[in-house]
PDB file of C-alpha atoms in Angstrom:
ATOM      1  CA  MET C   1     -11.783   5.218 -23.782  1.00  0.00           C
ATOM      2  CA  LEU C   2      -9.369   6.989 -21.888  1.00  0.00           C
ATOM      3  CA  ALA C   3      -6.432   5.732 -19.312  1.00  0.00           C
ATOM      4  CA  ALA C   4      -3.661   7.344 -17.953  1.00  0.00           C
ATOM      5  CA  VAL C   5      -0.469   6.613 -20.231  1.00  0.00           C
ATOM      6  CA  ARG C   6       3.145   7.088 -19.951  1.00  0.00           C
ATOM      7  CA  GLU C   7       5.847   5.467 -22.478  1.00  0.00           C
ATOM      8  CA  ARG C   8       9.036   6.435 -20.812  1.00  0.00           C
ATOM      9  CA  TYR C   9      10.358   6.308 -17.233  1.00  0.00           C
ATOM     10  CA  GLY C  10      10.582   9.387 -15.255  1.00  0.00           C
ATOM     11  CA  PRO C  11       8.864  12.150 -13.120  1.00  0.00           C
ATOM     12  CA  PRO C  12       4.748  13.113 -12.771  1.00  0.00           C
ATOM     13  CA  ASP C  13       4.263  14.845 -16.321  1.00  0.00           C
ATOM     14  CA  VAL C  14       5.909  11.213 -18.237  1.00  0.00           C
ATOM     15  CA  VAL C  15       1.914  10.345 -17.559  1.00  0.00           C
ATOM     16  CA  ARG C  16      -0.729  12.077 -20.134  1.00  0.00           C
ATOM     17  CA  VAL C  17      -4.649  10.949 -20.896  1.00  0.00           C
ATOM     18  CA  THR C  18      -5.630   9.699 -24.020  1.00  0.00           C
ATOM     19  CA  GLU C  19      -7.480   7.717 -25.780  1.00  0.00           C
ATOM     20  CA  VAL C  20      -6.434   3.745 -25.629  1.00  0.00           C
ATOM     21  CA  PRO C  21      -8.473   1.027 -27.351  1.00  0.00           C
ATOM     22  CA  MET C  22     -10.931  -1.063 -25.479  1.00  0.00           C
ATOM     23  CA  PRO C  23      -9.782  -4.152 -23.775  1.00  0.00           C
ATOM     24  CA  VAL C  24     -11.665  -7.713 -24.658  1.00  0.00           C
ATOM     25  CA  ALA C  25     -12.085  -9.568 -22.014  1.00  0.00           C
ATOM     26  CA  GLY C  26     -10.946 -13.269 -22.980  1.00  0.00           C
ATOM     27  CA  PRO C  27     -11.649 -16.868 -21.853  1.00  0.00           C
ATOM     28  CA  GLY C  28     -11.084 -16.965 -17.752  1.00  0.00           C
ATOM     29  CA  GLU C  29     -11.185 -12.797 -18.109  1.00  0.00           C
ATOM     30  CA  LEU C  30     -13.510  -9.899 -16.511  1.00  0.00           C
ATOM     31  CA  LEU C  31     -13.925  -6.750 -18.520  1.00  0.00           C
ATOM     32  CA  VAL C  32     -14.858  -4.580 -15.288  1.00  0.00           C
ATOM     33  CA  ARG C  33     -16.138  -0.757 -15.467  1.00  0.00           C
ATOM     34  CA  VAL C  34     -14.020   1.709 -13.210  1.00  0.00           C
ATOM     35  CA  ARG C  35     -15.251   3.930 -11.250  1.00  0.00           C
ATOM     36  CA  CYS C  36     -12.826   4.653  -8.447  1.00  0.00           C
ATOM     37  CA  THR C  37      -8.603   3.718  -8.223  1.00  0.00           C
ATOM     38  CA  THR C  38      -6.347   5.494  -6.651  1.00  0.00           C
ATOM     39  CA  VAL C  39      -2.410   6.346  -6.902  1.00  0.00           C
ATOM     40  CA  ASN C  40       0.181   5.783  -3.789  1.00  0.00           C
ATOM     41  CA  ARG C  41       3.991   5.197  -4.211  1.00  0.00           C
ATOM     42  CA  THR C  42       3.930   1.694  -5.231  1.00  0.00           C
ATOM     43  CA  ASP C  43       2.031   3.593  -8.558  1.00  0.00           C
ATOM     44  CA  CYS C  44       4.918   6.701  -8.689  1.00  0.00           C
ATOM     45  CA  ALA C  45       8.010   3.728  -8.098  1.00  0.00           C
ATOM     46  CA  TYR C  46       7.317   2.654 -11.187  1.00  0.00           C
ATOM     47  CA  ARG C  47       5.824   5.641 -12.584  1.00  0.00           C
ATOM     48  CA  ALA C  48       9.372   6.403 -12.290  1.00  0.00           C
ATOM     49  CA  GLY C  49      11.561   3.404 -12.158  1.00  0.00           C
ATOM     50  CA  THR C  50      12.990   3.329  -9.274  1.00  0.00           C
ATOM     51  CA  PRO C  51      14.599   1.557  -7.564  1.00  0.00           C
ATOM     52  CA  LEU C  52      16.823   0.490 -10.432  1.00  0.00           C
ATOM     53  CA  LEU C  53      16.346  -3.126  -9.777  1.00  0.00           C
ATOM     54  CA  THR C  54      11.851  -3.046 -10.113  1.00  0.00           C
ATOM     55  CA  ARG C  55      13.416  -2.713 -13.991  1.00  0.00           C
ATOM     56  CA  LEU C  56      14.586  -6.088 -14.395  1.00  0.00           C
ATOM     57  CA  LEU C  57      10.430  -6.615 -14.143  1.00  0.00           C
ATOM     58  CA  THR C  58       9.461  -3.812 -15.747  1.00  0.00           C
ATOM     59  CA  GLY C  59      11.192  -2.794 -18.689  1.00  0.00           C
ATOM     60  CA  VAL C  60      14.908  -1.674 -18.700  1.00  0.00           C
ATOM     61  CA  ARG C  61      14.194   1.424 -21.062  1.00  0.00           C
ATOM     62  CA  ARG C  62      11.201   1.877 -21.575  1.00  0.00           C
ATOM     63  CA  PRO C  63       7.695   0.123 -19.700  1.00  0.00           C
ATOM     64  CA  ARG C  64       6.120  -2.841 -20.721  1.00  0.00           C
ATOM     65  CA  ALA C  65       3.135  -1.369 -18.975  1.00  0.00           C
ATOM     66  CA  THR C  66       2.312   1.988 -20.669  1.00  0.00           C
ATOM     67  CA  VAL C  67      -1.495   1.997 -18.152  1.00  0.00           C
ATOM     68  CA  LEU C  68      -0.753   1.879 -14.155  1.00  0.00           C
ATOM     69  CA  GLY C  69      -3.169   1.963 -11.769  1.00  0.00           C
ATOM     70  CA  THR C  70      -2.586  -0.911  -9.012  1.00  0.00           C
ATOM     71  CA  GLU C  71      -5.900  -0.509  -7.373  1.00  0.00           C
ATOM     72  CA  PHE C  72      -9.199  -0.622  -8.289  1.00  0.00           C
ATOM     73  CA  ALA C  73     -13.715  -0.650  -7.902  1.00  0.00           C
ATOM     74  CA  GLY C  74     -15.875  -0.853 -10.380  1.00  0.00           C
ATOM     75  CA  VAL C  75     -18.115  -2.590 -12.415  1.00  0.00           C
ATOM     76  CA  VAL C  76     -18.458  -5.815 -14.349  1.00  0.00           C
ATOM     77  CA  ALA C  77     -19.005  -5.157 -18.004  1.00  0.00           C
ATOM     78  CA  ALA C  78     -18.331  -8.053 -19.968  1.00  0.00           C
ATOM     79  CA  VAL C  79     -17.767 -11.855 -18.461  1.00  0.00           C
ATOM     80  CA  GLY C  80     -15.150 -14.006 -20.681  1.00  0.00           C
ATOM     81  CA  ALA C  81     -16.091 -17.944 -21.360  1.00  0.00           C
ATOM     82  CA  GLY C  82     -15.580 -20.415 -18.875  1.00  0.00           C
ATOM     83  CA  VAL C  83     -16.329 -17.468 -15.554  1.00  0.00           C
ATOM     84  CA  GLY C  84     -19.216 -18.714 -13.783  1.00  0.00           C
ATOM     85  CA  ASP C  85     -18.936 -17.631 -10.594  1.00  0.00           C
ATOM     86  CA  LEU C  86     -19.275 -13.169 -11.291  1.00  0.00           C
ATOM     87  CA  ALA C  87     -21.879 -11.464 -13.736  1.00  0.00           C
ATOM     88  CA  VAL C  88     -22.204  -8.984 -15.599  1.00  0.00           C
ATOM     89  CA  GLY C  89     -23.525  -5.628 -12.987  1.00  0.00           C
ATOM     90  CA  ASP C  90     -21.608  -6.874 -10.063  1.00  0.00           C
ATOM     91  CA  ARG C  91     -19.284  -4.715  -7.637  1.00  0.00           C
ATOM     92  CA  VAL C  92     -15.530  -5.518  -7.713  1.00  0.00           C
ATOM     93  CA  PHE C  93     -12.769  -4.567  -6.330  1.00  0.00           C
ATOM     94  CA  GLY C  94      -9.057  -5.989  -6.461  1.00  0.00           C
ATOM     95  CA  TYR C  95      -5.164  -4.973  -7.563  1.00  0.00           C
ATOM     96  CA  VAL C  96      -3.264  -5.902 -10.009  1.00  0.00           C
ATOM     97  CA  GLU C  97       0.373  -4.743  -9.810  1.00  0.00           C
ATOM     98  CA  GLY C  98       2.212  -6.017 -12.322  1.00  0.00           C
ATOM     99  CA  ARG C  99      -0.324  -6.529 -14.456  1.00  0.00           C
ATOM    100  CA  PHE C 100      -1.630  -2.789 -14.139  1.00  0.00           C
ATOM    101  CA  GLY C 101      -4.032  -1.253 -16.204  1.00  0.00           C
ATOM    102  CA  ALA C 102      -5.983   0.269 -13.207  1.00  0.00           C
ATOM    103  CA  HIS C 103      -5.552   3.939 -14.495  1.00  0.00           C
ATOM    104  CA  ALA C 104      -8.487   3.256 -17.326  1.00  0.00           C
ATOM    105  CA  GLN C 105     -11.926   3.414 -17.573  1.00  0.00           C
ATOM    106  CA  PHE C 106     -11.821  -0.164 -17.811  1.00  0.00           C
ATOM    107  CA  LEU C 107      -9.185  -3.060 -17.826  1.00  0.00           C
ATOM    108  CA  THR C 108      -9.425  -6.499 -17.787  1.00  0.00           C
ATOM    109  CA  VAL C 109      -8.475  -8.418 -14.514  1.00  0.00           C
ATOM    110  CA  PRO C 110      -8.768 -12.843 -14.440  1.00  0.00           C
ATOM    111  CA  ALA C 111     -11.790 -13.398 -12.332  1.00  0.00           C
ATOM    112  CA  ASP C 112      -9.370 -16.155 -10.427  1.00  0.00           C
ATOM    113  CA  GLY C 113      -6.341 -13.043  -8.880  1.00  0.00           C
ATOM    114  CA  PHE C 114      -6.493 -10.788  -6.331  1.00  0.00           C
ATOM    115  CA  LEU C 115     -10.554  -9.827  -6.995  1.00  0.00           C
ATOM    116  CA  ALA C 116     -13.781  -9.765  -4.531  1.00  0.00           C
ATOM    117  CA  ARG C 117     -17.465  -8.746  -4.375  1.00  0.00           C
ATOM    118  CA  VAL C 118     -17.397  -5.219  -2.632  1.00  0.00           C
ATOM    119  CA  PRO C 119     -19.320  -5.552   0.343  1.00  0.00           C
ATOM    120  CA  ASP C 120     -23.133  -3.744   0.133  1.00  0.00           C
ATOM    121  CA  ASP C 121     -22.651  -0.942   2.579  1.00  0.00           C
ATOM    122  CA  VAL C 122     -18.753  -0.198   1.438  1.00  0.00           C
ATOM    123  CA  PRO C 123     -18.869   3.101  -1.120  1.00  0.00           C
ATOM    124  CA  ASP C 124     -16.112   2.495  -4.404  1.00  0.00           C
ATOM    125  CA  ASP C 125     -13.824   5.084  -3.165  1.00  0.00           C
ATOM    126  CA  VAL C 126     -13.190   2.999  -0.336  1.00  0.00           C
ATOM    127  CA  ALA C 127     -13.288  -0.944  -2.316  1.00  0.00           C
ATOM    128  CA  ALA C 128     -11.215   0.643  -4.302  1.00  0.00           C
ATOM    129  CA  ALA C 129      -8.155   1.889  -1.911  1.00  0.00           C
ATOM    130  CA  ALA C 130      -8.447  -1.833   0.601  1.00  0.00           C
ATOM    131  CA  THR C 131      -5.621  -3.572  -0.942  1.00  0.00           C
ATOM    132  CA  GLU C 132      -2.669  -1.616  -1.564  1.00  0.00           C
ATOM    133  CA  GLY C 133      -2.518  -0.701   1.557  1.00  0.00           C
ATOM    134  CA  ALA C 134      -4.386  -4.056   3.335  1.00  0.00           C
ATOM    135  CA  HIS C 135      -2.072  -6.003   1.704  1.00  0.00           C
ATOM    136  CA  TYR C 136       1.550  -4.562   2.469  1.00  0.00           C
ATOM    137  CA  ALA C 137      -0.228  -4.370   5.873  1.00  0.00           C
ATOM    138  CA  VAL C 138      -0.822  -8.081   6.574  1.00  0.00           C
ATOM    139  CA  ALA C 139       2.496  -8.951   5.482  1.00  0.00           C
ATOM    140  CA  VAL C 140       3.924  -7.024   7.891  1.00  0.00           C
ATOM    141  CA  LEU C 141       2.112  -8.825  10.701  1.00  0.00           C
ATOM    142  CA  ARG C 142       2.630 -12.057   9.345  1.00  0.00           C
ATOM    143  CA  ARG C 143       6.288 -12.091   8.823  1.00  0.00           C
ATOM    144  CA  ALA C 144       7.157  -9.841  12.179  1.00  0.00           C
ATOM    145  CA  ARG C 145       4.403 -12.721  13.450  1.00  0.00           C
ATOM    146  CA  ILE C 146       3.432 -10.292  15.565  1.00  0.00           C
ATOM    147  CA  ARG C 147       1.187 -11.715  18.731  1.00  0.00           C
ATOM    148  CA  ALA C 148      -1.997 -10.363  20.661  1.00  0.00           C
ATOM    149  CA  GLY C 149      -0.473  -7.866  24.527  1.00  0.00           C
ATOM    150  CA  GLU C 150       2.962  -6.758  21.912  1.00  0.00           C
ATOM    151  CA  ASP C 151       3.769  -3.403  21.997  1.00  0.00           C
ATOM    152  CA  VAL C 152       3.916  -2.034  18.478  1.00  0.00           C
ATOM    153  CA  LEU C 153       5.363   1.637  17.561  1.00  0.00           C
ATOM    154  CA  VAL C 154       4.442   2.016  13.724  1.00  0.00           C
ATOM    155  CA  HIS C 155       6.199   4.961  12.075  1.00  0.00           C
ATOM    156  CA  GLY C 156       4.034   6.691   9.306  1.00  0.00           C
ATOM    157  CA  ALA C 157       0.777   5.622  10.965  1.00  0.00           C
ATOM    158  CA  THR C 158      -0.888   8.210   8.668  1.00  0.00           C
ATOM    159  CA  GLY C 159      -0.080   6.243   4.867  1.00  0.00           C
ATOM    160  CA  ALA C 160      -1.920   4.248   3.001  1.00  0.00           C
ATOM    161  CA  ILE C 161      -0.051   0.999   4.981  1.00  0.00           C
ATOM    162  CA  GLY C 162       0.586   2.561   7.774  1.00  0.00           C
ATOM    163  CA  SER C 163      -3.175   3.111   9.012  1.00  0.00           C
ATOM    164  CA  ALA C 164      -3.795  -0.316   7.539  1.00  0.00           C
ATOM    165  CA  VAL C 165      -1.139  -1.421  10.293  1.00  0.00           C
ATOM    166  CA  VAL C 166      -2.700   0.450  12.934  1.00  0.00           C
ATOM    167  CA  GLN C 167      -5.634  -1.047  12.617  1.00  0.00           C
ATOM    168  CA  LEU C 168      -5.299  -4.493  12.063  1.00  0.00           C
ATOM    169  CA  LEU C 169      -2.997  -5.069  15.272  1.00  0.00           C
ATOM    170  CA  ARG C 170      -5.909  -3.300  16.887  1.00  0.00           C
ATOM    171  CA  ASP C 171      -7.889  -6.350  15.579  1.00  0.00           C
ATOM    172  CA  LEU C 172      -5.209  -8.396  16.943  1.00  0.00           C
ATOM    173  CA  GLY C 173      -5.325  -7.021  20.429  1.00  0.00           C
ATOM    174  CA  ALA C 174      -1.220  -5.937  20.395  1.00  0.00           C
ATOM    175  CA  HIS C 175      -0.911  -2.498  22.091  1.00  0.00           C
ATOM    176  CA  VAL C 176       0.264   0.354  19.224  1.00  0.00           C
ATOM    177  CA  THR C 177       2.356   3.792  19.385  1.00  0.00           C
ATOM    178  CA  ALA C 178       1.914   5.556  16.211  1.00  0.00           C
ATOM    179  CA  VAL C 179       4.379   8.493  14.750  1.00  0.00           C
ATOM    180  CA  CYS C 180       3.020  10.959  12.718  1.00  0.00           C
ATOM    181  CA  ASP C 181       1.110  14.922  12.385  1.00  0.00           C
ATOM    182  CA  GLY C 182       0.216  15.953  15.720  1.00  0.00           C
ATOM    183  CA  ALA C 183      -2.151  17.810  13.838  1.00  0.00           C
ATOM    184  CA  ARG C 184      -3.708  13.912  12.748  1.00  0.00           C
ATOM    185  CA  ALA C 185      -3.458  12.050  16.536  1.00  0.00           C
ATOM    186  CA  ASP C 186      -6.645  12.339  16.829  1.00  0.00           C
ATOM    187  CA  LEU C 187      -7.614  10.409  13.273  1.00  0.00           C
ATOM    188  CA  VAL C 188      -4.303   7.216  14.621  1.00  0.00           C
ATOM    189  CA  ARG C 189      -6.189   7.071  18.030  1.00  0.00           C
ATOM    190  CA  SER C 190      -9.409   6.040  16.260  1.00  0.00           C
ATOM    191  CA  LEU C 191      -8.029   3.863  14.783  1.00  0.00           C
ATOM    192  CA  GLY C 192      -6.453   1.741  17.475  1.00  0.00           C
ATOM    193  CA  ALA C 193      -3.469   3.978  18.466  1.00  0.00           C
ATOM    194  CA  GLU C 194      -3.105   4.121  21.999  1.00  0.00           C
ATOM    195  CA  ARG C 195      -0.485   6.188  22.619  1.00  0.00           C
ATOM    196  CA  VAL C 196       0.642   8.928  19.533  1.00  0.00           C
ATOM    197  CA  ILE C 197       4.236  10.981  19.117  1.00  0.00           C
ATOM    198  CA  ASP C 198       4.346  13.554  17.428  1.00  0.00           C
ATOM    199  CA  ARG C 199       6.879  13.257  14.790  1.00  0.00           C
ATOM    200  CA  THR C 200       6.764  17.606  14.783  1.00  0.00           C
ATOM    201  CA  THR C 201       7.991  18.427  17.751  1.00  0.00           C
ATOM    202  CA  GLU C 202       9.195  14.758  19.162  1.00  0.00           C
ATOM    203  CA  ASP C 203      11.978  12.597  17.396  1.00  0.00           C
ATOM    204  CA  PHE C 204      10.537   9.040  18.228  1.00  0.00           C
ATOM    205  CA  ARG C 205      14.544   7.770  17.969  1.00  0.00           C
ATOM    206  CA  ALA C 206      14.099   9.193  21.225  1.00  0.00           C
ATOM    207  CA  ASP C 207      11.526   7.178  22.653  1.00  0.00           C
ATOM    208  CA  PRO C 208      12.385   5.720  26.648  1.00  0.00           C
ATOM    209  CA  HIS C 209       9.791   3.070  25.614  1.00  0.00           C
ATOM    210  CA  ARG C 210      10.910  -0.825  24.059  1.00  0.00           C
ATOM    211  CA  TYR C 211       9.009  -2.543  21.573  1.00  0.00           C
ATOM    212  CA  ASP C 212       8.584  -5.952  21.122  1.00  0.00           C
ATOM    213  CA  VAL C 213       8.329  -4.628  16.833  1.00  0.00           C
ATOM    214  CA  VAL C 214       9.277  -1.507  15.340  1.00  0.00           C
ATOM    215  CA  VAL C 215       6.775  -0.870  12.199  1.00  0.00           C
ATOM    216  CA  ASP C 216       8.541   1.749   9.316  1.00  0.00           C
ATOM    217  CA  ALA C 217       5.694   2.037   7.083  1.00  0.00           C
ATOM    218  CA  VAL C 218       7.463   4.864   5.266  1.00  0.00           C
ATOM    219  CA  GLY C 219      10.631   4.155   5.048  1.00  0.00           C
ATOM    220  CA  LYS C 220      12.238   6.585   6.432  1.00  0.00           C
ATOM    221  CA  SER C 221      14.333   5.314   9.245  1.00  0.00           C
ATOM    222  CA  SER C 222      17.026   2.217   9.334  1.00  0.00           C
ATOM    223  CA  PHE C 223      17.298  -0.952  11.429  1.00  0.00           C
ATOM    224  CA  ARG C 224      20.076   1.610  13.218  1.00  0.00           C
ATOM    225  CA  GLN C 225      18.597   4.386  13.861  1.00  0.00           C
ATOM    226  CA  CYS C 226      15.657   2.335  15.588  1.00  0.00           C
ATOM    227  CA  ARG C 227      17.709  -0.831  17.488  1.00  0.00           C
ATOM    228  CA  GLY C 228      17.417   1.159  20.293  1.00  0.00           C
ATOM    229  CA  LEU C 229      13.951   1.194  21.025  1.00  0.00           C
ATOM    230  CA  LEU C 230      13.966  -2.536  20.179  1.00  0.00           C
ATOM    231  CA  ARG C 231      13.939  -5.534  23.415  1.00  0.00           C
ATOM    232  CA  PRO C 232      16.499  -7.559  23.800  1.00  0.00           C
ATOM    233  CA  ARG C 233      14.635  -9.713  20.680  1.00  0.00           C
ATOM    234  CA  GLY C 234      12.661  -6.777  18.491  1.00  0.00           C
ATOM    235  CA  ARG C 235      12.057  -6.455  15.330  1.00  0.00           C
ATOM    236  CA  TYR C 236      12.981  -4.266  12.959  1.00  0.00           C
ATOM    237  CA  VAL C 237      10.216  -3.821  10.316  1.00  0.00           C
ATOM    238  CA  SER C 238      10.391  -2.151   6.942  1.00  0.00           C
ATOM    239  CA  THR C 239       7.766  -1.164   3.500  1.00  0.00           C
ATOM    240  CA  ASP C 240      11.359   0.188   2.035  1.00  0.00           C
ATOM    241  CA  LEU C 241      13.913  -1.972   0.449  1.00  0.00           C
ATOM    242  CA  GLY C 242      16.279   0.844   2.424  1.00  0.00           C
ATOM    243  CA  ARG C 243      19.651   2.497   1.078  1.00  0.00           C
ATOM    244  CA  LEU C 244      22.223   0.274  -0.294  1.00  0.00           C
ATOM    245  CA  ALA C 245      18.776  -2.380  -0.871  1.00  0.00           C
ATOM    246  CA  GLN C 246      19.921  -2.842   2.975  1.00  0.00           C
ATOM    247  CA  ASN C 247      16.662  -3.956   4.279  1.00  0.00           C
ATOM    248  CA  PRO C 248      15.846  -7.565   2.378  1.00  0.00           C
ATOM    249  CA  VAL C 249      20.253  -8.263   3.018  1.00  0.00           C
ATOM    250  CA  LEU C 250      19.967  -7.715   6.964  1.00  0.00           C
ATOM    251  CA  ALA C 251      16.740  -9.885   6.592  1.00  0.00           C
ATOM    252  CA  ALA C 252      18.638 -12.467   5.920  1.00  0.00           C
ATOM    253  CA  VAL C 253      21.582 -11.641   7.978  1.00  0.00           C
ATOM    254  CA  THR C 254      20.359 -10.866  11.676  1.00  0.00           C
ATOM    255  CA  PRO C 255      18.137 -14.215  12.701  1.00  0.00           C
ATOM    256  CA  LEU C 256      22.038 -15.276  12.909  1.00  0.00           C
ATOM    257  CA  LEU C 257      22.444 -13.473  15.504  1.00  0.00           C
ATOM    258  CA  ARG C 258      19.736 -14.720  17.762  1.00  0.00           C
ATOM    259  CA  ARG C 259      18.999 -11.035  19.094  1.00  0.00           C
ATOM    260  CA  ARG C 260      17.029  -7.059  17.717  1.00  0.00           C
ATOM    261  CA  ARG C 261      16.504  -8.668  13.540  1.00  0.00           C
ATOM    262  CA  VAL C 262      15.655  -7.412  10.704  1.00  0.00           C
ATOM    263  CA  VAL C 263      12.046  -8.619   8.986  1.00  0.00           C
ATOM    264  CA  PHE C 264      11.437  -7.936   5.034  1.00  0.00           C
ATOM    265  CA  PRO C 265       7.830  -8.088   4.615  1.00  0.00           C
ATOM    266  CA  VAL C 266       7.278  -9.498   0.791  1.00  0.00           C
ATOM    267  CA  PRO C 267       3.901  -9.750   0.488  1.00  0.00           C
ATOM    268  CA  VAL C 268       2.311 -13.155  -0.687  1.00  0.00           C
ATOM    269  CA  GLN C 269      -0.726 -12.752  -2.515  1.00  0.00           C
ATOM    270  CA  ASP C 270      -2.610 -16.291  -1.484  1.00  0.00           C
ATOM    271  CA  PRO C 271      -5.867 -16.702  -2.888  1.00  0.00           C
ATOM    272  CA  ALA C 272      -7.859 -16.375   0.520  1.00  0.00           C
ATOM    273  CA  MET C 273      -6.579 -12.973   0.813  1.00  0.00           C
ATOM    274  CA  PRO C 274      -9.188 -10.736  -1.314  1.00  0.00           C
ATOM    275  CA  THR C 275     -12.058 -12.825   0.680  1.00  0.00           C
ATOM    276  CA  ASP C 276     -10.194 -11.634   3.622  1.00  0.00           C
ATOM    277  CA  LEU C 277     -10.215  -8.260   2.914  1.00  0.00           C
ATOM    278  CA  ARG C 278     -13.597  -7.861   2.121  1.00  0.00           C
ATOM    279  CA  ASP C 279     -15.053  -9.487   5.292  1.00  0.00           C
ATOM    280  CA  LEU C 280     -12.847  -7.249   7.500  1.00  0.00           C
ATOM    281  CA  LEU C 281     -14.304  -4.974   5.224  1.00  0.00           C
ATOM    282  CA  ALA C 282     -17.666  -5.960   5.514  1.00  0.00           C
ATOM    283  CA  SER C 283     -17.228  -6.245   9.243  1.00  0.00           C
ATOM    284  CA  GLY C 284     -15.767  -2.545   9.863  1.00  0.00           C
ATOM    285  CA  ALA C 285     -12.957  -3.572  11.867  1.00  0.00           C
ATOM    286  CA  PHE C 286     -10.541  -1.959   8.592  1.00  0.00           C
ATOM    287  CA  ARG C 287     -11.361   0.964   7.040  1.00  0.00           C
ATOM    288  CA  PRO C 288      -8.669   2.900   4.233  1.00  0.00           C
ATOM    289  CA  VAL C 289      -8.642   6.319   5.644  1.00  0.00           C
ATOM    290  CA  LEU C 290      -8.687   8.135   2.455  1.00  0.00           C
ATOM    291  CA  ASP C 291      -6.939  11.431   2.067  1.00  0.00           C
ATOM    292  CA  ASP C 292      -9.312  14.398   1.421  1.00  0.00           C
ATOM    293  CA  ARG C 293      -7.379  15.704  -1.848  1.00  0.00           C
ATOM    294  CA  ARG C 294      -8.965  13.779  -5.171  1.00  0.00           C
ATOM    295  CA  TRP C 295      -8.742  14.305  -8.571  1.00  0.00           C
ATOM    296  CA  PRO C 296     -10.576  12.918 -11.607  1.00  0.00           C
ATOM    297  CA  LEU C 297      -8.264  10.592 -13.865  1.00  0.00           C
ATOM    298  CA  ALA C 298      -7.880  14.275 -16.041  1.00  0.00           C
ATOM    299  CA  GLN C 299      -6.499  14.979 -13.451  1.00  0.00           C
ATOM    300  CA  ILE C 300      -3.991  12.353 -12.413  1.00  0.00           C
ATOM    301  CA  VAL C 301      -0.391  14.313 -13.317  1.00  0.00           C
ATOM    302  CA  GLU C 302      -1.794  16.610  -9.336  1.00  0.00           C
ATOM    303  CA  ALA C 303      -1.876  13.362  -7.984  1.00  0.00           C
ATOM    304  CA  HIS C 304       1.513  11.652  -8.977  1.00  0.00           C
ATOM    305  CA  ARG C 305       2.275  15.519  -7.707  1.00  0.00           C
ATOM    306  CA  TYR C 306       0.591  15.120  -4.584  1.00  0.00           C
ATOM    307  CA  VAL C 307       1.527  11.792  -3.495  1.00  0.00           C
ATOM    308  CA  GLU C 308       5.438  12.337  -4.370  1.00  0.00           C
ATOM    309  CA  ARG C 309       5.601  15.054  -1.960  1.00  0.00           C
ATOM    310  CA  GLY C 310       4.515  12.664   0.730  1.00  0.00           C
ATOM    311  CA  GLN C 311       2.191  14.736   2.864  1.00  0.00           C
ATOM    312  CA  LYS C 312      -0.979  12.581   1.830  1.00  0.00           C
ATOM    313  CA  THR C 313      -3.287  11.316   4.473  1.00  0.00           C
ATOM    314  CA  GLY C 314      -4.322   6.882   4.091  1.00  0.00           C
ATOM    315  CA  SER C 315      -4.905   6.842  -0.152  1.00  0.00           C
ATOM    316  CA  VAL C 316      -5.353   9.188  -2.608  1.00  0.00           C
ATOM    317  CA  VAL C 317      -8.085   8.661  -4.919  1.00  0.00           C
ATOM    318  CA  ILE C 318      -9.075   9.489  -8.284  1.00  0.00           C
ATOM    319  CA  ASP C 319     -13.138   9.832  -9.869  1.00  0.00           C
ATOM    320  CA  VAL C 320     -12.998   7.702 -13.934  1.00  0.00           C
ATOM    321  CA  GLY C 321     -16.451   7.434 -13.132  1.00  0.00           C
TER     322      GLY C 321
END
C-alpha cells in the first residue's frame, strides 16, 4: 500500500509517499481502508519534533512512528478475532494520536479505541475532520467549566479547534466573540459567534469588553497579554504550551491566587467521546469546517507546507481514495 513516510524529524520535505507493507488486523483490531484523512497542527508538530519535550514520547533521536496521521474516515476492510459489533463494509471514523498511521491507504485500529460509525448523511471528508479539533474543543469547555450565559472570546475562531469551540459554545448557550480575519466574519457568525473582531484591522487585546473566558485556539497570545480582558474570576485557556511551556505551569499556580487564572486543557479520550461526536454530527450541532484547499495523498507534502503557513481555514483534508 501507499503511505506518507518520514524517518527523521524536520520540515515538510522529510515526508515522502512510498510503498510499505500492508498492516494486518490482530485480535480486537480492525483493518480500515482510509478514504480521507487530514493534515493538522498536531501532525506538523510531531513531524518537526517540536517542542523537544514531545520526543521523550515519540523517539528522542528518530521518530518511532514513521507514518503520521491522527484523523481518518474509511471503511472496515477486515475484522480481527474477538470483534463483534463492527463488520466489513461499515463506515467508521476515528482518532489515533500516539498510534498514528492515518496517512496511508490502510491502517489498523483497536475496535474499542477512539472510533465510531459515521452517520449515514455525513460524507467521508467531514467525518475525517471531526475528531482532532473537536476533542480539544471538548477539553476546553470541560476544563474551563464554561457555563450557559457566560461571555467567551475565541482567538483563532476559523481553525480546526477554534471553529469547533465556537460551535460547542453555541450549543451550550454561551455568548461568543470571535477573533479572525474580516473576510471570514460571515463564516464564524454562521458557526455561532455574536460578535466578530477583525484581527487585520483591530487589536483584540484592546477590546473594552470584559469576558468570563478567553480561549486562544492558535497559541498566539499569552496570559499576560490577555489578562486585562478577563473579569475578576475569569479564565484564560490556551491550546498551546506557550513560551517556555509556561501555560501548564501557570495553570498550576494561578488558581492558588483566587483571581484570574490559567486553564490548560489536556484532552481526555474517554470511551464516550467518539459516540458523543457522532451524535453531534448526526444532529447537525457540530460540523467541522473544511479548508477550500485539499490534496491527494501523493501531494501530502504540499498540505504540510500549507498548514505550517498558518493560513488555513478549519481542517485540511487529504483524499486517500
